[in-house]
Coordinates of N, CA and C in Angstrom, one line a residue:
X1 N 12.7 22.5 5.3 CA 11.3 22.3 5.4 C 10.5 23.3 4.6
X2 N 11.0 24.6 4.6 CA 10.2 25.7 3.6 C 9.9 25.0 2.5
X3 N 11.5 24.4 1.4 CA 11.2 24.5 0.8 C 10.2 23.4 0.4
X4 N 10.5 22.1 1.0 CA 8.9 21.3 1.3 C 7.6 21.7 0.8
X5 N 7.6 23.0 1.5 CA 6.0 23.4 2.0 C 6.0 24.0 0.5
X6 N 6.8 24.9 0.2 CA 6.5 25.6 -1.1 C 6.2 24.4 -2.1
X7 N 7.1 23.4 -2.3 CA 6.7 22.2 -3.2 C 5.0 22.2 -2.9
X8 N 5.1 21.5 -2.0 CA 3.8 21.5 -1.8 C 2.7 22.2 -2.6
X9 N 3.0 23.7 -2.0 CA 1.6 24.6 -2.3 C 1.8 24.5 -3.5
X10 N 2.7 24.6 -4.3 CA 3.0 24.8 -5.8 C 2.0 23.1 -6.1
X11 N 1.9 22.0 -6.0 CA 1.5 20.8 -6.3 C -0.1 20.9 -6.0
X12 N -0.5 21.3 -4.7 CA -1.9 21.8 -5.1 C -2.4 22.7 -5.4
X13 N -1.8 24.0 -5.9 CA -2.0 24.4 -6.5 C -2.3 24.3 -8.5
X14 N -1.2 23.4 -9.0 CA -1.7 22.6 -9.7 C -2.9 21.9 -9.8
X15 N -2.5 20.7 -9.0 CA -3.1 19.7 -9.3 C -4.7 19.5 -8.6
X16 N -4.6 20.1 -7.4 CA -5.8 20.5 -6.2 C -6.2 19.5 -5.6
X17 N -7.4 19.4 -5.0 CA -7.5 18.1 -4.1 C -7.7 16.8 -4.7
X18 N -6.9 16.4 -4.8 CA -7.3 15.2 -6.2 C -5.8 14.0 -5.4
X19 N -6.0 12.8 -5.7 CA -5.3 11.7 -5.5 C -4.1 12.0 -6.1
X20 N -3.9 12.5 -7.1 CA -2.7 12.4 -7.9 C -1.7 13.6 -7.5
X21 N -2.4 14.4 -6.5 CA -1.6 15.8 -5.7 C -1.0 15.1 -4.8
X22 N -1.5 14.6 -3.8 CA -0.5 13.5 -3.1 C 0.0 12.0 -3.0
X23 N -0.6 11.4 -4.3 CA 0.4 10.9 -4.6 C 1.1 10.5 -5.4
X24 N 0.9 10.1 -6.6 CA 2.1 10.2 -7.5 C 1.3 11.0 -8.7
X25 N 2.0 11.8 -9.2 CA 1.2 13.0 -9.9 C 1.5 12.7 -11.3
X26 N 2.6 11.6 -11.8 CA 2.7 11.7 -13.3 C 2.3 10.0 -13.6
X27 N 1.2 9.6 -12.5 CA 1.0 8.1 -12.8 C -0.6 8.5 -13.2
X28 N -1.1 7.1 -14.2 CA -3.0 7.6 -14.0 C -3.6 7.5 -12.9
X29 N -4.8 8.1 -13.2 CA -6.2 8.2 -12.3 C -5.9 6.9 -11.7
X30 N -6.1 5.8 -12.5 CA -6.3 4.6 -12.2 C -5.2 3.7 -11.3
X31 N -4.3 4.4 -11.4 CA -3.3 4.0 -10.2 C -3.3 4.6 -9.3
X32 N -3.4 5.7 -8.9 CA -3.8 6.3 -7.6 C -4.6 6.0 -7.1
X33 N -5.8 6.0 -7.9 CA -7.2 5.2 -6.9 C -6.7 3.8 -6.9
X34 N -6.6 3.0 -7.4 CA -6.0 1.6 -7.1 C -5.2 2.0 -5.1
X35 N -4.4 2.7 -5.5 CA -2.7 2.5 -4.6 C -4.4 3.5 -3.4
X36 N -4.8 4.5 -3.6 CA -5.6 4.7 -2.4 C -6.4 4.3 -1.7
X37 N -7.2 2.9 -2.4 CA -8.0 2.3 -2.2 C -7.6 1.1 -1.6
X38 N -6.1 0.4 -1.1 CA -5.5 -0.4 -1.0 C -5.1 0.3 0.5
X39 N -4.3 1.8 0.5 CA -4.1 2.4 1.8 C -5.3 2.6 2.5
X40 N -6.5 2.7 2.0 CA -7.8 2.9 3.0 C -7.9 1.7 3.7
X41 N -7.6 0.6 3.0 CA -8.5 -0.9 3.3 C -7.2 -1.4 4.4
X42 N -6.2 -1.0 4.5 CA -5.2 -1.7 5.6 C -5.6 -0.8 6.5
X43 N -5.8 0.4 6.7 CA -6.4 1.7 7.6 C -7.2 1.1 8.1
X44 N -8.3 0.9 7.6 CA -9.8 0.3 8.1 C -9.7 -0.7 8.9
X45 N -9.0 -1.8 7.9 CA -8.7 -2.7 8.7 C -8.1 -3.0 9.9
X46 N -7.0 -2.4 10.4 CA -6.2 -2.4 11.6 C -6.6 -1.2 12.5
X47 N -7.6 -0.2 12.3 CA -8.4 0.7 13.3 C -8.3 -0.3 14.7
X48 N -8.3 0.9 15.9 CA -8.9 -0.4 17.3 C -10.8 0.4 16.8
X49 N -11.5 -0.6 17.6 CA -12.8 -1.0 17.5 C -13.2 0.6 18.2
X50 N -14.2 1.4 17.6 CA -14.7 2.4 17.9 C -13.7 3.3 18.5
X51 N -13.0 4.1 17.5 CA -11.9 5.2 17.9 C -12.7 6.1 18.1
X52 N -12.5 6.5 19.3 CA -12.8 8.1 20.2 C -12.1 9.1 19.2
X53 N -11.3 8.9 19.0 CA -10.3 9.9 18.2 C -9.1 9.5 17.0
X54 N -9.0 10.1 16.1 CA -8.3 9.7 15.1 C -7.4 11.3 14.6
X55 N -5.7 11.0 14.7 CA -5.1 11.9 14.5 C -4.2 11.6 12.8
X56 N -4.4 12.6 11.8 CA -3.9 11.9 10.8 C -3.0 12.9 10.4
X57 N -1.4 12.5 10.8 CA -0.5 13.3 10.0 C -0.2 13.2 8.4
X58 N 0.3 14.6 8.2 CA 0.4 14.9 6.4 C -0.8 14.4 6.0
X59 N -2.2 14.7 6.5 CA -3.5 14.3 6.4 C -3.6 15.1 4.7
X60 N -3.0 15.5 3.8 CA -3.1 16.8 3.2 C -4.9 17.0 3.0
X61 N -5.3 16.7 2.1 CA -7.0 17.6 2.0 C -8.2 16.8 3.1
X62 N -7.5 15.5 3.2 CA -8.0 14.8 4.4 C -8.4 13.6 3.0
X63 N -7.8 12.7 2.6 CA -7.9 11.8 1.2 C -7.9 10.7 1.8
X64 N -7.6 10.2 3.2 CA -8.0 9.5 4.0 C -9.0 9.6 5.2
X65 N -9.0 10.3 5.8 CA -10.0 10.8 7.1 C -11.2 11.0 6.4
X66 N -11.5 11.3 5.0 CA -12.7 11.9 4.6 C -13.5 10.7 4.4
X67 N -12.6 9.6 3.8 CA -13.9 8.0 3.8 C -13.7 7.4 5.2
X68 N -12.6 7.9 5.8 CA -12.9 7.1 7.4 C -14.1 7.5 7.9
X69 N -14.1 9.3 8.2 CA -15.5 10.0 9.1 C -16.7 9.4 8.4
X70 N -16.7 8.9 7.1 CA -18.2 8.5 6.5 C -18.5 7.2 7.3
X71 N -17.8 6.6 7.5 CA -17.9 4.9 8.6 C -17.4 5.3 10.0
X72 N -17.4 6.4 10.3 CA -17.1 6.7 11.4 C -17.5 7.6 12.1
X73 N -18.9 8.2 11.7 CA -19.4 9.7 12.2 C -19.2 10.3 13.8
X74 N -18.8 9.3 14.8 CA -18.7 9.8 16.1 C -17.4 9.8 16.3
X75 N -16.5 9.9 15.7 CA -15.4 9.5 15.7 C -14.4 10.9 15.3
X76 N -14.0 11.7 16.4 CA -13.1 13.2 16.2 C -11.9 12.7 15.0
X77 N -11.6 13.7 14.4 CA -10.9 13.5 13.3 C -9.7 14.8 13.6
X78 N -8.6 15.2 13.6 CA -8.1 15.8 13.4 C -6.2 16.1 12.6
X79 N -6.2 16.7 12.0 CA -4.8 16.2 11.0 C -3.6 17.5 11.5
X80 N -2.8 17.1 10.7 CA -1.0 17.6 11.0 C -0.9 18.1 9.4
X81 N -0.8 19.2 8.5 CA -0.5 19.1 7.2 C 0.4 20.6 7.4
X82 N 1.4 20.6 6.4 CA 2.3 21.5 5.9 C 1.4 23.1 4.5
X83 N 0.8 22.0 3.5 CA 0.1 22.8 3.0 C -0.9 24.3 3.2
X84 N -0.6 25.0 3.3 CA -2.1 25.8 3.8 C -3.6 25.3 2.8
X85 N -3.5 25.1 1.5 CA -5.0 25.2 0.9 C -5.1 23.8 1.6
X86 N -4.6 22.9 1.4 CA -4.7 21.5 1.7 C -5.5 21.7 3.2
X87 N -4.1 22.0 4.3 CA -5.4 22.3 5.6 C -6.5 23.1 5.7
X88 N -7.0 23.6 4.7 CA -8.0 24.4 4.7 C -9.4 23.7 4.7
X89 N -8.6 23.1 3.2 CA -9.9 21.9 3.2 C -10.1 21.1 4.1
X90 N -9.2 20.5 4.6 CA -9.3 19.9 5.9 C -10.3 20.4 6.7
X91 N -10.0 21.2 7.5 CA -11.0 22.7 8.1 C -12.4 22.1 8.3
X92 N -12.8 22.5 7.0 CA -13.5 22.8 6.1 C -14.6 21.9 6.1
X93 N -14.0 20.0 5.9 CA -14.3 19.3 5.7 C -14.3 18.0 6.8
X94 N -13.5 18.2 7.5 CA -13.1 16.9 8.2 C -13.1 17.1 10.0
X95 N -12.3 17.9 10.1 CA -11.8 18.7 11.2 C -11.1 19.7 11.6
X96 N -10.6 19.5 12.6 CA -9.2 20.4 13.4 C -7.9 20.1 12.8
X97 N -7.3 21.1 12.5 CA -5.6 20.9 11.4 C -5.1 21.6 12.3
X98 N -3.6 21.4 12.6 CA -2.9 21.9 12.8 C -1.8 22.5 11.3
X99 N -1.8 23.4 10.8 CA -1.2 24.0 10.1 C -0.1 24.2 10.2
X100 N 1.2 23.4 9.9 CA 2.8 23.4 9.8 C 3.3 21.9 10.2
X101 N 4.6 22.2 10.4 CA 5.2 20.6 10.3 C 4.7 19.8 11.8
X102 N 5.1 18.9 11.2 CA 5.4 18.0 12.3 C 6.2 18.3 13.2
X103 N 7.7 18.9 12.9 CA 8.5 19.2 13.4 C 7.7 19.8 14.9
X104 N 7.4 20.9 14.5 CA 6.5 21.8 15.5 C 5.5 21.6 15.9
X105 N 4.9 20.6 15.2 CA 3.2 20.3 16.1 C 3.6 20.1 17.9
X106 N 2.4 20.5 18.3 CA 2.5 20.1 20.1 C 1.1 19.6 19.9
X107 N 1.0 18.6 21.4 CA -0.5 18.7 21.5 C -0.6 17.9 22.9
X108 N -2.0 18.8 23.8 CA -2.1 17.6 24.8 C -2.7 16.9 25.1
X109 N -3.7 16.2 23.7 CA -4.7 15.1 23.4 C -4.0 14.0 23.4
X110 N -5.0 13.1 23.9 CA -4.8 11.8 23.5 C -5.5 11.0 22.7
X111 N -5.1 10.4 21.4 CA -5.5 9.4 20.4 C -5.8 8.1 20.3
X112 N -6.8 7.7 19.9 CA -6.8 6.0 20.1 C -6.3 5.7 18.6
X113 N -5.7 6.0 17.8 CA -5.3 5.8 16.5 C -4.3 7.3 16.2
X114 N -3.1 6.9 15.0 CA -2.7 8.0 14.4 C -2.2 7.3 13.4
X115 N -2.1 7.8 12.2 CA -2.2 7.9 10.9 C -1.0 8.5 10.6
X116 N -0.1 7.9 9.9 CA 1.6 8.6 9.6 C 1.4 8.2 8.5
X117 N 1.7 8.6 7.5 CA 1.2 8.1 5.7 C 2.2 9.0 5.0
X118 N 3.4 8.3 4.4 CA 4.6 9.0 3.4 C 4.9 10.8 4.6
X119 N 5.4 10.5 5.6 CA 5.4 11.6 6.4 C 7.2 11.4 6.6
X120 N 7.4 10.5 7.5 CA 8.9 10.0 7.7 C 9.9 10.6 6.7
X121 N 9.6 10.2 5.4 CA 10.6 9.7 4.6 C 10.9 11.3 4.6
X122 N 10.4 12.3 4.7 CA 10.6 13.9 4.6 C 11.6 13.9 6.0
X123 N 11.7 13.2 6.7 CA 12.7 13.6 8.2 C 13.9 13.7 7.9
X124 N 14.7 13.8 8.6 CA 16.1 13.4 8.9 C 16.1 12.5 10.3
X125 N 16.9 11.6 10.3 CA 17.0 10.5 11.5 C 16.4 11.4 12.6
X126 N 17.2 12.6 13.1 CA 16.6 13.2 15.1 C 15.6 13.5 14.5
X127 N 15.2 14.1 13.3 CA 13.7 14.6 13.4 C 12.6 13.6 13.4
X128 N 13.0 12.6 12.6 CA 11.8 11.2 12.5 C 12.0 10.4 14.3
X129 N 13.4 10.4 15.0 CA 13.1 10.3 16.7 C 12.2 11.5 17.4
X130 N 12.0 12.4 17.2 CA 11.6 13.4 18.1 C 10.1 13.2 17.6
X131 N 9.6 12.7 15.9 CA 8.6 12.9 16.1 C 7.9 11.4 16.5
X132 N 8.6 10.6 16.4 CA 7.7 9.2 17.0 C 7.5 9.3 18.6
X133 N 8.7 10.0 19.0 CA 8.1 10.5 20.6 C 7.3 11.1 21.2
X134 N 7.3 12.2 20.2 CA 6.0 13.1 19.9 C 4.8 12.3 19.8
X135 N 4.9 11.6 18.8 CA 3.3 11.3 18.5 C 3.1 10.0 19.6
X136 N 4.5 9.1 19.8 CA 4.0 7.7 20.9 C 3.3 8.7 21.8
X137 N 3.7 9.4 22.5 CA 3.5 10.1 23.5 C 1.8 10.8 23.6
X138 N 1.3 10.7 22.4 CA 0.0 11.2 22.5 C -0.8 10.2 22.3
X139 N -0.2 9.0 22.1 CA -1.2 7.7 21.9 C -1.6 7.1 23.0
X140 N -3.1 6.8 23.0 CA -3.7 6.6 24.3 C -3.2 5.2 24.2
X141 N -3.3 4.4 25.8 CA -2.8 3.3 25.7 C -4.1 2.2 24.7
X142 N -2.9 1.2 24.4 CA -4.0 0.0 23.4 C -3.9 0.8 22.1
X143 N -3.7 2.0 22.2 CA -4.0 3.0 20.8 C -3.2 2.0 19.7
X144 N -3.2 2.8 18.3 CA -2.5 2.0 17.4 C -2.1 3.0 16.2
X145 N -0.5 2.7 16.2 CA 0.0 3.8 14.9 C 0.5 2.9 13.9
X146 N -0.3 3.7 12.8 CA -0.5 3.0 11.6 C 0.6 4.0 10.3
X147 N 1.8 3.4 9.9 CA 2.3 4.3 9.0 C 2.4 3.5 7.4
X148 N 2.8 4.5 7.0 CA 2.8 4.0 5.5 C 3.9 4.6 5.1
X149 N 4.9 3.5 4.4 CA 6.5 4.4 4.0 C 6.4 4.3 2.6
X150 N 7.7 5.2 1.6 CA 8.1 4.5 0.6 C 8.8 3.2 0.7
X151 N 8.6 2.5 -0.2 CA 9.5 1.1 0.3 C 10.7 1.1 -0.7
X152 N 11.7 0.7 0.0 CA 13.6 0.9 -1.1 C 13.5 0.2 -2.2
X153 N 12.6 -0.8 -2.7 CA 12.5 -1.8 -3.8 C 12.1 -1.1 -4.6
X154 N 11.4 -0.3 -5.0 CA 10.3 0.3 -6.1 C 11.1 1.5 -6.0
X155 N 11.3 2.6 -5.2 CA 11.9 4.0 -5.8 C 13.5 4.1 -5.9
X156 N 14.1 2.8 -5.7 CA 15.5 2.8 -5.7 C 15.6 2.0 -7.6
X157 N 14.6 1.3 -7.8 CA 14.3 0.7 -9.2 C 13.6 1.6 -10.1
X158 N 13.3 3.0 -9.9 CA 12.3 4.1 -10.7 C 13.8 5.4 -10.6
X159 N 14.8 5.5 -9.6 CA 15.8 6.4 -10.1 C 16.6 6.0 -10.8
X160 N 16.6 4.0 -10.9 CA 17.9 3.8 -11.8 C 17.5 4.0 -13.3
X161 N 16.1 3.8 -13.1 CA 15.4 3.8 -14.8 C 15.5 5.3 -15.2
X162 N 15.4 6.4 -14.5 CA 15.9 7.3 -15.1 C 16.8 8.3 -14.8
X163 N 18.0 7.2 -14.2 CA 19.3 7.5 -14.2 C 19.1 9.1 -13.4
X164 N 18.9 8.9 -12.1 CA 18.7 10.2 -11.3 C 19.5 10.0 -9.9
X165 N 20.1 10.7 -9.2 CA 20.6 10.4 -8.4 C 20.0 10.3 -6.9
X166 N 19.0 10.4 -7.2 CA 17.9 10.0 -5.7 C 16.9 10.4 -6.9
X167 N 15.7 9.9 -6.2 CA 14.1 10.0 -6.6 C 13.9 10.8 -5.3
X168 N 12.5 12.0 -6.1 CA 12.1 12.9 -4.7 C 11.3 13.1 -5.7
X169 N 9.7 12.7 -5.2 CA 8.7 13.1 -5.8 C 8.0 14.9 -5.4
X170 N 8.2 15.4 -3.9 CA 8.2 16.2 -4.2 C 9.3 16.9 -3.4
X171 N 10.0 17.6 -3.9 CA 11.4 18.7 -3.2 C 12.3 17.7 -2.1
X172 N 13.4 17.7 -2.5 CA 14.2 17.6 -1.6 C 14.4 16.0 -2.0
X173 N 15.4 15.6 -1.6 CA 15.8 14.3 -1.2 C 15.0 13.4 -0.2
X174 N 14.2 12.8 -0.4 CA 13.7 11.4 0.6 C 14.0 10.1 0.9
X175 N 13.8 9.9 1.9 CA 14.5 8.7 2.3 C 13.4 7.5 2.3
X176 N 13.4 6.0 1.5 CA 12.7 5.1 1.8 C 13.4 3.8 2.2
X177 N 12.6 3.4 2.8 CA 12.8 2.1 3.7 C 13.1 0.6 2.5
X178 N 14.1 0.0 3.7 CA 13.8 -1.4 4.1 C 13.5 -2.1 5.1
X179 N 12.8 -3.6 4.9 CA 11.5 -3.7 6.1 C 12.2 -3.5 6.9
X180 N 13.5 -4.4 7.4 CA 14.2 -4.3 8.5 C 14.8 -3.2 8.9
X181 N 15.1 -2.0 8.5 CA 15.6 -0.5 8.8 C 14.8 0.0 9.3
X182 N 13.5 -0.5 8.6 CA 11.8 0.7 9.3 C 11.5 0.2 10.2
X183 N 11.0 -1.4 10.7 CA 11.2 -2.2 11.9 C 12.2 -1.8 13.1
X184 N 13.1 -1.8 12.9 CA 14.1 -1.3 13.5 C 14.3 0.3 14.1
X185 N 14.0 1.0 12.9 CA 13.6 2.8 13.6 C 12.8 2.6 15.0
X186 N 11.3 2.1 14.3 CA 10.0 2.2 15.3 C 10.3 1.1 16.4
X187 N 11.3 0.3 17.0 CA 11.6 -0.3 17.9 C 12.5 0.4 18.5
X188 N 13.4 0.7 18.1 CA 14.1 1.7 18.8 C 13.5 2.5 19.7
X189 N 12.7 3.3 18.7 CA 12.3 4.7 19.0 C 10.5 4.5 20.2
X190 N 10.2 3.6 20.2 CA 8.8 2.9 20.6 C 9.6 1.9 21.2
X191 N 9.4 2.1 22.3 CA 10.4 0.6 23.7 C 9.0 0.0 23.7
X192 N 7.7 0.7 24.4 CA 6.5 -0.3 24.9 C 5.6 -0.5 23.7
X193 N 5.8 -0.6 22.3 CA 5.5 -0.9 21.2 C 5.5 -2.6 21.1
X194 N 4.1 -2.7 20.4 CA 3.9 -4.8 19.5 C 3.8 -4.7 18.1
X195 N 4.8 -4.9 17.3 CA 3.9 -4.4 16.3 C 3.4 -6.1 15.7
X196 N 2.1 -5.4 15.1 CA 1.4 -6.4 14.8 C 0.8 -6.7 13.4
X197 N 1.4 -5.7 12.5 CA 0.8 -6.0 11.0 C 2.2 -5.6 10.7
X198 N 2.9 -6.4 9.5 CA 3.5 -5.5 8.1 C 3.3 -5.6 6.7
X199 N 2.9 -4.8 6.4 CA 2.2 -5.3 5.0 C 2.9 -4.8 3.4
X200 N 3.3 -5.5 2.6 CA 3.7 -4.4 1.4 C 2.8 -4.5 0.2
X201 N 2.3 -2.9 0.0 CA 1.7 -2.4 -1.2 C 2.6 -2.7 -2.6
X202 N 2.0 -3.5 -3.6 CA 3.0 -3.5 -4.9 C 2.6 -2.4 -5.6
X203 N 2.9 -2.6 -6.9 CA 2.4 -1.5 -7.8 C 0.9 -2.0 -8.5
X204 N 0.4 -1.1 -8.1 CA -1.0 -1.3 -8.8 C -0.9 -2.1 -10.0
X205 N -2.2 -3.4 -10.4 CA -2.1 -3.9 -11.4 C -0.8 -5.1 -11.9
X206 N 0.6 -4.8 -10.8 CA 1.2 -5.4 -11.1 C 1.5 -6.7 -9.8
X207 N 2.3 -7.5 -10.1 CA 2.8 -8.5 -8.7 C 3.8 -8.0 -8.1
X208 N 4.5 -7.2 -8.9 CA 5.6 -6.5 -8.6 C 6.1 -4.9 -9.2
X209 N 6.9 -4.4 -8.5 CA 7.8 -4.4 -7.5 C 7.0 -3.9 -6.0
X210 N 7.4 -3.9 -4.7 CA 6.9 -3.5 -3.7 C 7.1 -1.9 -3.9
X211 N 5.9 -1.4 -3.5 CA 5.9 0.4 -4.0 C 5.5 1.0 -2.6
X212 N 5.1 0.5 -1.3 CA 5.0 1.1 0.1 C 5.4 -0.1 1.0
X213 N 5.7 0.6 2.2 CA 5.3 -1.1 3.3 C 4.6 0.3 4.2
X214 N 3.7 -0.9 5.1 CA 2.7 -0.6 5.7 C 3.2 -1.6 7.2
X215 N 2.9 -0.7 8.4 CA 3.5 -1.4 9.7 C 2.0 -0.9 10.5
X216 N 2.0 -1.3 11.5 CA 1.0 -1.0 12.4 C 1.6 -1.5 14.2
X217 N 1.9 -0.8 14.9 CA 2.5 -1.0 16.4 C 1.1 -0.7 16.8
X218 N 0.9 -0.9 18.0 CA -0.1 -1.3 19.2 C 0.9 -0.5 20.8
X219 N 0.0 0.1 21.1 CA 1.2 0.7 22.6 C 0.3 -0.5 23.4
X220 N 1.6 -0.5 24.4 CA 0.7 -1.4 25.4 C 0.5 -0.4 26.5
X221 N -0.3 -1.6 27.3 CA -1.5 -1.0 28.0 C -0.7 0.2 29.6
X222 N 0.6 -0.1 29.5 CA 1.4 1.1 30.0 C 2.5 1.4 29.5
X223 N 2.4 3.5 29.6 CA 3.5 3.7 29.0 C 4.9 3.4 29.4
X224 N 5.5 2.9 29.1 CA 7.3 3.2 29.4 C 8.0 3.4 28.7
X225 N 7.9 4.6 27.5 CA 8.8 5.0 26.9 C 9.6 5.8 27.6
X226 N 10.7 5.3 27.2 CA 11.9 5.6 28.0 C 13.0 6.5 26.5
X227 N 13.6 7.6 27.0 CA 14.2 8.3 25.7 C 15.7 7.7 25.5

């Protein structure tokens, strides 16, 4: 995980609060905003109806939470980021951060929404279980977790093009999904879970290839997560 974080700071440090820091950094302007304007609009859309609270992991400068709070002004905002400048801005701008991983986040709030966006694919299997337990666990009932993965079609088709033996945008090796694998994790791992959206992001501009999938579970209205 350090060396994660260091990736990180090294990336906005470069690049700074800008689309292309978190997400793909050697694509244009015009794809990022495409590809962010596409993750806002499934966000938006699948919110429950007046969130009390919104928790957004790997929130980094808050590149999502910042156009939510503008349609959302009563609506607490607070993020999970690795970066220090990144949580700063957060701070700063948005809300309450918790500064370090997920691994270690605690909390005894409850959320009517949480926000997981390219977070996972950094885990290893018990660390991606402990944190869906984690986070199910802080979701108010009816709440709704909304994640966004890499999807295995698009970055398993961008290492063979340049002949790399994994793709890792930043540090380390990542792991991305297939629908049924990712389906399958958050059912496992989420017993009193519905999910109710799956959606896949292509590549901007194009029909193809799929470049994220997008899930959205619903807790029901009691908990029984059972470990």
């Amino acid at each position: 995980m350090n060396q994660i974080k260091d990736q990180w700071d090294s990336r906005q440090k470069e690049l700074g609060n800008t689309n292309r820091a978190v997400l793909f950094k050697n694509f244009p302007a015009s794809f990022n905003q495409k590809l962010h304007q596409e993750h806002l609009e499934f966000i938006s859309k699948n919110l429950p109806d007046n969130p009390a609270s919104i928790l957004d992991v790997g929130c980094g400068y808050g590149r999502l939470s910042l156009p939510l709070k503008e349609n959302l002004p009563d609506t607490e905002f607070n993020g999970v980021e690795l970066c220090d400048e990144f949580a700063h801005s957060y701070i700063a701008n948005v809300g309450a951060c918790y500064t370090g991983s997920l691994v270690d986040f605690k909390t005894d709030k409850q959320y009517d929404a949480i926000l997981l966006v390219t977070v996972l694919m950094y885990l290893s299997p018990a660390e991606r279980k402990d944190a869906l337990k984690k986070l199910w666990d802080c979701l108010a009932p009816r709440g709704k977790l909304i994640l966004i993965e890499p999807y295995y079609n698009f970055l398993t088709a961008w290492r063979r093009r340049l002949q790399l033996s994994y793709f890792s945008p930043t540090g380390g090796e990542v792991k991305y999904f297939r629908r049924s694998e990712f389906e399958n994790i958050l059912r496992e791992n989420l017993l009193d879970s519905n999910l109710i959206v799956t959606k896949f992001f292509n590549m901007p501009y194009t029909f193809f290839p799929r470049l994220h999938i997008g899930l959205v579970l619903e807790k029901s209205s009691h908990n029984i997560h059972k470990d």
